[in-house]
mmCIF file of C-alpha atoms in Angstrom:
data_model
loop_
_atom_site.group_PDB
_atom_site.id
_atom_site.type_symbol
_atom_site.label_atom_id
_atom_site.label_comp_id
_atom_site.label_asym_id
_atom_site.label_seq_id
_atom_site.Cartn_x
_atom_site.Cartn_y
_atom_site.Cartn_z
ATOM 1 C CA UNK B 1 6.775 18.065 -1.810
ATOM 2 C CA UNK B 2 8.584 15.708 -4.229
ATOM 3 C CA UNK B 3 6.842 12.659 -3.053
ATOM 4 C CA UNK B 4 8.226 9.186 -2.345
ATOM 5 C CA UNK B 5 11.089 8.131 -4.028
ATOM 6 C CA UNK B 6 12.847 4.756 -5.068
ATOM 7 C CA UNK B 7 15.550 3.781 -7.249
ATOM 8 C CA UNK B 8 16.131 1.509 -9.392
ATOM 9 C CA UNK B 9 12.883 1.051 -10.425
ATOM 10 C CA UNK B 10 13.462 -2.167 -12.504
ATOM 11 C CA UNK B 11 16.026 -4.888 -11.622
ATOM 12 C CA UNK B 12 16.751 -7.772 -13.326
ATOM 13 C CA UNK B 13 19.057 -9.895 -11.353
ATOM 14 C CA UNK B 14 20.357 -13.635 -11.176
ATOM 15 C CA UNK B 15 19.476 -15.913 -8.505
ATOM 16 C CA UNK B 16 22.259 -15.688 -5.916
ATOM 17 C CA UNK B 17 23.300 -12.105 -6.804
ATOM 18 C CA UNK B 18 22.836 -9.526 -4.002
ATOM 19 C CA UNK B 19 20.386 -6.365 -4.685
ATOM 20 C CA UNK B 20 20.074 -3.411 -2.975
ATOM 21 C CA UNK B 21 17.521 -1.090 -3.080
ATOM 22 C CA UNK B 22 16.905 2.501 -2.050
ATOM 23 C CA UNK B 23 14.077 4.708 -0.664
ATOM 24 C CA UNK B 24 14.313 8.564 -0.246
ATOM 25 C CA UNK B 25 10.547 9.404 1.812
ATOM 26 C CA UNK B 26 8.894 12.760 1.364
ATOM 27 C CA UNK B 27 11.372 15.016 3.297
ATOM 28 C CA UNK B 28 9.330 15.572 7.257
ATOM 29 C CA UNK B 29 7.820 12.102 7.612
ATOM 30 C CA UNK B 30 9.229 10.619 10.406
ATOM 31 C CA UNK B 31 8.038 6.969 9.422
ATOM 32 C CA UNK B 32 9.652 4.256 6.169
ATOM 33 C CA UNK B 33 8.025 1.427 5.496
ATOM 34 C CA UNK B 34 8.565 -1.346 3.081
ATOM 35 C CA UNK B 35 6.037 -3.399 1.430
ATOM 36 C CA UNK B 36 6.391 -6.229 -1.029
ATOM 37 C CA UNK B 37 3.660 -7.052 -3.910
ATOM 38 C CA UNK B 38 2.962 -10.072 -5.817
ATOM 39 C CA UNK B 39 1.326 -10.334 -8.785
ATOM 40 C CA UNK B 40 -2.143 -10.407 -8.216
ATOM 41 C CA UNK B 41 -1.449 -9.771 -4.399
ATOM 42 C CA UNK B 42 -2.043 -6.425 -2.370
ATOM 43 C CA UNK B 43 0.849 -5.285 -0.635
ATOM 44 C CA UNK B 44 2.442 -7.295 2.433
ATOM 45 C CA UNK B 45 4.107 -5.380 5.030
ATOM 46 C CA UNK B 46 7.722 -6.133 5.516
ATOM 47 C CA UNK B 47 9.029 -3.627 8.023
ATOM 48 C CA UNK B 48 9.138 -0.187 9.672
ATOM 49 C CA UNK B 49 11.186 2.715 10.888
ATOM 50 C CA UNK B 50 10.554 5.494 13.082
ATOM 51 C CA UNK B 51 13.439 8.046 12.286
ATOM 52 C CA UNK B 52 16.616 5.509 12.272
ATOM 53 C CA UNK B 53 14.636 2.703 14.424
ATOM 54 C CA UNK B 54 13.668 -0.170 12.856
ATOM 55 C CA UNK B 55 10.943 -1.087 14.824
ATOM 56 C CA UNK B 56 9.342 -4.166 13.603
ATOM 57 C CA UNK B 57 9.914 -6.850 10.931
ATOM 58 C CA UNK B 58 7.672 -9.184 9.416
ATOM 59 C CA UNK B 59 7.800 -12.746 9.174
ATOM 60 C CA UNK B 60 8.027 -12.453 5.796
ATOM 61 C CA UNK B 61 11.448 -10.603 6.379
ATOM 62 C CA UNK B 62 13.760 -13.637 5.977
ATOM 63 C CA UNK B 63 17.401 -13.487 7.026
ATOM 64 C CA UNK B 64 19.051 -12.955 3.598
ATOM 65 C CA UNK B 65 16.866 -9.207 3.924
ATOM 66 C CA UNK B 66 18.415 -6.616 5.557
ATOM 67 C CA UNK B 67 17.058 -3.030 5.673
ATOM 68 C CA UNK B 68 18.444 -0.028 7.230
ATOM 69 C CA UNK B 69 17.865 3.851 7.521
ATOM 70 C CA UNK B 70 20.563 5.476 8.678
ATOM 71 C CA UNK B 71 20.034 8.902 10.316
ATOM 72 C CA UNK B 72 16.441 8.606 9.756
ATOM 73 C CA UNK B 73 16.448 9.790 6.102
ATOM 74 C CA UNK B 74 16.280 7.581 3.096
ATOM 75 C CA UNK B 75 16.434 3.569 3.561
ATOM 76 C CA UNK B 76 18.000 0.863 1.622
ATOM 77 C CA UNK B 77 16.281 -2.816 1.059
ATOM 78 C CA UNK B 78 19.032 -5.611 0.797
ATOM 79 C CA UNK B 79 18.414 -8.724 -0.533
ATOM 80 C CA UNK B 80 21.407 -11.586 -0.598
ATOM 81 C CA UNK B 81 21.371 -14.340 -2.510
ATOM 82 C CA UNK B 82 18.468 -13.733 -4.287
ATOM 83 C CA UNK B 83 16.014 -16.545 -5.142
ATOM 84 C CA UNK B 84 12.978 -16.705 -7.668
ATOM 85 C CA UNK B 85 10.812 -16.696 -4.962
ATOM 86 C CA UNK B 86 12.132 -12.764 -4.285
ATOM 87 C CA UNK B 87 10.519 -11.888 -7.810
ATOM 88 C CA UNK B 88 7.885 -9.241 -6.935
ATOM 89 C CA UNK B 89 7.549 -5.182 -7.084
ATOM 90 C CA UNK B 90 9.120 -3.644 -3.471
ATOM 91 C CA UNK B 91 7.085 -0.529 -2.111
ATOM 92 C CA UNK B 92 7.958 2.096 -0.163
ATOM 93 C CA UNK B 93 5.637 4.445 1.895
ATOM 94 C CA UNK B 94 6.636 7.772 4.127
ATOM 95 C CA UNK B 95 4.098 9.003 6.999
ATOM 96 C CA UNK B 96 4.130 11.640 9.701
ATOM 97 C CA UNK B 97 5.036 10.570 13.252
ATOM 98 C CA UNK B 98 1.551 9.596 14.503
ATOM 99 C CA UNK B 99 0.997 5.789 14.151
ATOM 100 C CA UNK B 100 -2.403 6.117 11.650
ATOM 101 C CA UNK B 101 -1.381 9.292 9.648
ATOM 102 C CA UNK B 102 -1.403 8.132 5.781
ATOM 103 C CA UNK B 103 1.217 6.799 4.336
ATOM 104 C CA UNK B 104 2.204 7.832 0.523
ATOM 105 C CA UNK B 105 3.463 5.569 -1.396
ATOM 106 C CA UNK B 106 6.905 5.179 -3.784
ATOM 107 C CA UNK B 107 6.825 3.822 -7.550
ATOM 108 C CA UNK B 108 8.175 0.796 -6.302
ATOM 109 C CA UNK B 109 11.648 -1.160 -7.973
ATOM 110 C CA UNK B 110 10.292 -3.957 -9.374
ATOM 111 C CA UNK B 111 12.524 -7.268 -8.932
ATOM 112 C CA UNK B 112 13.105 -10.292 -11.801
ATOM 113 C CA UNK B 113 15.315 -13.031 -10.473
ATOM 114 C CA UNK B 114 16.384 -15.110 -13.402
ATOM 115 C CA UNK K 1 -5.563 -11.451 13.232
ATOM 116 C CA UNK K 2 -7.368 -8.645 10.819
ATOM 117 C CA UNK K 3 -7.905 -9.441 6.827
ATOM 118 C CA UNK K 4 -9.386 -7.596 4.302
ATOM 119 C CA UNK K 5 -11.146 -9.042 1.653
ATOM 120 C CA UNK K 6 -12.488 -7.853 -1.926
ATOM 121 C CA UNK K 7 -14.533 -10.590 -3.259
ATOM 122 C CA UNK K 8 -14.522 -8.856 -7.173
ATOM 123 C CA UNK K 9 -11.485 -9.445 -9.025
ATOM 124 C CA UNK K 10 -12.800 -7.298 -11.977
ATOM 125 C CA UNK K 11 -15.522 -4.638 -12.333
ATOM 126 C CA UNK K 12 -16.509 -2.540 -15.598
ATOM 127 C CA UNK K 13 -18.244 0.453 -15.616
ATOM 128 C CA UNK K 14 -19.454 2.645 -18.471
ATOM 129 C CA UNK K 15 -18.391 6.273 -19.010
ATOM 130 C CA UNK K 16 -20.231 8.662 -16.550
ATOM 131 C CA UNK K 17 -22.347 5.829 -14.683
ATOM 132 C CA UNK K 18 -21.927 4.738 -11.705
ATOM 133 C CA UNK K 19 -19.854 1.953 -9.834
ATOM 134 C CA UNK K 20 -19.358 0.846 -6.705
ATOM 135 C CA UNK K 21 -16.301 -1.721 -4.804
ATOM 136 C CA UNK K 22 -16.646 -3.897 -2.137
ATOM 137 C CA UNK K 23 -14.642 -4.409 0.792
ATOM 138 C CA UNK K 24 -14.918 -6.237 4.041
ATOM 139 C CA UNK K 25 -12.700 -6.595 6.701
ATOM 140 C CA UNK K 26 -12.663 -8.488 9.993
ATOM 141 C CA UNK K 27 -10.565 -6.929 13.631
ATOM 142 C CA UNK K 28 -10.903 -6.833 17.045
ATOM 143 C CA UNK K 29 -9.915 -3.520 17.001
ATOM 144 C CA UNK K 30 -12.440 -0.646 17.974
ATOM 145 C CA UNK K 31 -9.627 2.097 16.921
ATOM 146 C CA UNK K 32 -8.580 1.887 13.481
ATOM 147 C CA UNK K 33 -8.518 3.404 9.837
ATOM 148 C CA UNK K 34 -10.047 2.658 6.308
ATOM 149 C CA UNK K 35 -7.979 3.445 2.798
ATOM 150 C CA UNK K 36 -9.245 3.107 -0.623
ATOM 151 C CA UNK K 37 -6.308 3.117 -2.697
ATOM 152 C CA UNK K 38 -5.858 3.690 -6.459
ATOM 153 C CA UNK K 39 -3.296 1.613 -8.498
ATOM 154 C CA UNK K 40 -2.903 2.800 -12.020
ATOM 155 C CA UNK K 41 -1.268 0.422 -14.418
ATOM 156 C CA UNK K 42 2.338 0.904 -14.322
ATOM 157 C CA UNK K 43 2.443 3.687 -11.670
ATOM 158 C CA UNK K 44 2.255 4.143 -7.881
ATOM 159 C CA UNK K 45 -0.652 3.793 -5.188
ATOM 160 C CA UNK K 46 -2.511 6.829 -4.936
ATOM 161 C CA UNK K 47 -4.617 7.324 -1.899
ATOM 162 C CA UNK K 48 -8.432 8.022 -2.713
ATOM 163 C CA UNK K 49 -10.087 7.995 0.384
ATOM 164 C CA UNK K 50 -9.580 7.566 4.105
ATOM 165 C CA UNK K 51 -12.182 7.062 6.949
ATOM 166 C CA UNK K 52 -11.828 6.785 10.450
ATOM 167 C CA UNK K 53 -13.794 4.262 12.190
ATOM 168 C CA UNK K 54 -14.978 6.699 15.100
ATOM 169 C CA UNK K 55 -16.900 8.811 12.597
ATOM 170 C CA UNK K 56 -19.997 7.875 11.700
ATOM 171 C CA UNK K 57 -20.461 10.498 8.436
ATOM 172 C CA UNK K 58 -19.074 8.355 5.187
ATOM 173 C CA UNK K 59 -16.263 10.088 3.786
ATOM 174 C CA UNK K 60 -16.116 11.938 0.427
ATOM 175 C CA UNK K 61 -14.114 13.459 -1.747
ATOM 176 C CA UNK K 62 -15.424 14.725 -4.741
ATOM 177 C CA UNK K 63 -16.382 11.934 -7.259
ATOM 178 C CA UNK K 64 -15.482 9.120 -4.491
ATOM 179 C CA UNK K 65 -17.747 8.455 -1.654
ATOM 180 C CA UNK K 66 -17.501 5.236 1.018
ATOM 181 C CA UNK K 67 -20.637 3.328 2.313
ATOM 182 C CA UNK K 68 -18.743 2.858 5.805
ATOM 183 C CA UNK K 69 -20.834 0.257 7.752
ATOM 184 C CA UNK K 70 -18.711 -0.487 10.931
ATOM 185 C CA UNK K 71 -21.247 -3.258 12.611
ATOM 186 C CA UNK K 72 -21.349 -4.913 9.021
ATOM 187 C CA UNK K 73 -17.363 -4.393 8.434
ATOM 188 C CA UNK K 74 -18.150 -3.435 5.236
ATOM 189 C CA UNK K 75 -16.028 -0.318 3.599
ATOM 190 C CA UNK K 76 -17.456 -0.341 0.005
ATOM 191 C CA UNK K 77 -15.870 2.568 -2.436
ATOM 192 C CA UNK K 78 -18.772 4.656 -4.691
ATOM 193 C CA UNK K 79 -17.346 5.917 -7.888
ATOM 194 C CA UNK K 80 -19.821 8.385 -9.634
ATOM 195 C CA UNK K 81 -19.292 10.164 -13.031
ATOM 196 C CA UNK K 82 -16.882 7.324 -14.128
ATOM 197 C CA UNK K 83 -13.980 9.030 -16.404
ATOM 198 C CA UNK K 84 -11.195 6.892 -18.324
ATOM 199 C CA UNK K 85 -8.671 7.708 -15.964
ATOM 200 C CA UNK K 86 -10.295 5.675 -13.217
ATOM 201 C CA UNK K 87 -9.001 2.817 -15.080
ATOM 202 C CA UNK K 88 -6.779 1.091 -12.424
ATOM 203 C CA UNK K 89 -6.453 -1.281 -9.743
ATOM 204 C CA UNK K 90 -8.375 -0.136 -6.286
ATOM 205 C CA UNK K 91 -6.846 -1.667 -3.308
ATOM 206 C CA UNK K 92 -8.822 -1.285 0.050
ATOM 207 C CA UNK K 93 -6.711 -0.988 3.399
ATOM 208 C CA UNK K 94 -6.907 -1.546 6.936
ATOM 209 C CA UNK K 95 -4.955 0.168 10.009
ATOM 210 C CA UNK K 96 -5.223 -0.172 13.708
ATOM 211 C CA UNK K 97 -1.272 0.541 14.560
ATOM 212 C CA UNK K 98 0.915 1.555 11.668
ATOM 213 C CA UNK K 99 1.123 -1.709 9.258
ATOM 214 C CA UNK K 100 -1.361 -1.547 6.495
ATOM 215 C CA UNK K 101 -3.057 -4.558 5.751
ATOM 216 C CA UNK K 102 -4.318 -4.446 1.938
ATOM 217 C CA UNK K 103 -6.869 -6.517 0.309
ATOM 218 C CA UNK K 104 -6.324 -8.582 -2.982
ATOM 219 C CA UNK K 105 -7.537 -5.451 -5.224
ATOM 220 C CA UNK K 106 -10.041 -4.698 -7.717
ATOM 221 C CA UNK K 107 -9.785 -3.901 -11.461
ATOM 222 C CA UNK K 108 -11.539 -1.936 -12.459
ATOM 223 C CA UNK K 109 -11.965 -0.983 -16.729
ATOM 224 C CA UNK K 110 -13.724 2.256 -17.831
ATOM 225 C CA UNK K 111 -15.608 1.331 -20.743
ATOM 226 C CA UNK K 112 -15.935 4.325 -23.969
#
């Protein structure tokens, strides 16, 4: 068990660049999720896959994101057009298939928009 | 909705004493699960502690130990035998589906 995974984890992008970020999960979980933390904030829930289904998305989750997890492995975060506002560490956490098993978090890539 | 609160920004503890975290949370829910999480500077969320809300007996786990006070909503996190490495942010979390829902975190300093 390697644990959670994410790469990069530091970005330092301009405002209006795209950004893509990427989330390998402990190898049997069945569940992704992707969290995003502020400074000073706990983690907000942004979405969540079972295998390749992305089954809900936050509010938060604003057209220019885009997240995807193709044949149920690891999962990429896209951000377009980038705004100051993204600025914040993204987390990623892997759990088994039942809905309240723990999840284990990722490092987390944290974001700078310039 | 359900929120989770920690009402201390900051806690210090000396060396080998004793210290204990708050938490409260408000739901609906009469399902649902309790994290203490463990944020060292710099590196990932570490889970401390989980307790279901159907079991009455506070969960332990060596040094850590929960006062788990469902009718209260009240989830506070008992450090004992404070070492340096506790140093770190604790983050108490809420689950009745799959989303966790995370409080604003405590810092906690280990004083030498």
């Amino acid at each position: 068990d390697t644990g959670v995974s994410q790469d990069p984890r530091h970005k330092i992008t301009k405002r209006g660049q795209n950004v893509t970020f990427r989330c390998d999960p402990i190898s049997e979980h069945n569940r992704l999720y992707w969290y995003r933390q502020t400074l000073g904030q706990g983690p907000e829930f942004l979405t969540y896959f079972q295998n390749e289904a992305q089954l809900e998305k936050s509010r938060l989750l604003s057209d220019r994101f885009s997240a995807e997890r193709p044949k149920g492995s690891f999962s990429t975060l896209e951000i377009q057009r980038t705004e100051q506002g993204d600025s914040a560490m993204y987390l990623c956490a892997s759990s088994l298939s039942v809905s309240t098993d723990t999840q284990y978090f990722g490092p987390g890539t944290r974001l700078t928009v310039l | 909705a359900q929120t989770v609160t920690q009402s201390q920004p900051e806690m210090s503890v000396q060396e080998a004493e004793t210290v204990t975290l708050s938490c409260t949370y408000d739901t609906s829910e009469s399902d649902y699960y309790l994290f203490w999480y463990k944020q060292p500077p710099s590196r990932q969320m570490i889970l401390v502690i989980r307790q279901e809300a159907y079991k009455q007996q506070n969960a332990t786990e060596n040094r850590f130990s929960v006062n788990f006070q469902k009718a209260a909503k009240s989830f506070s996190l008992k450090i004992s035998d404070s070492q340096l490495g506790d140093a770190a942010m604790y983050f108490c979390a809420y689950t009745g589906t799959y989303k966790y829902i995370f409080g604003t975190g405590t810092r906690l300093k280990v004083l030498a």
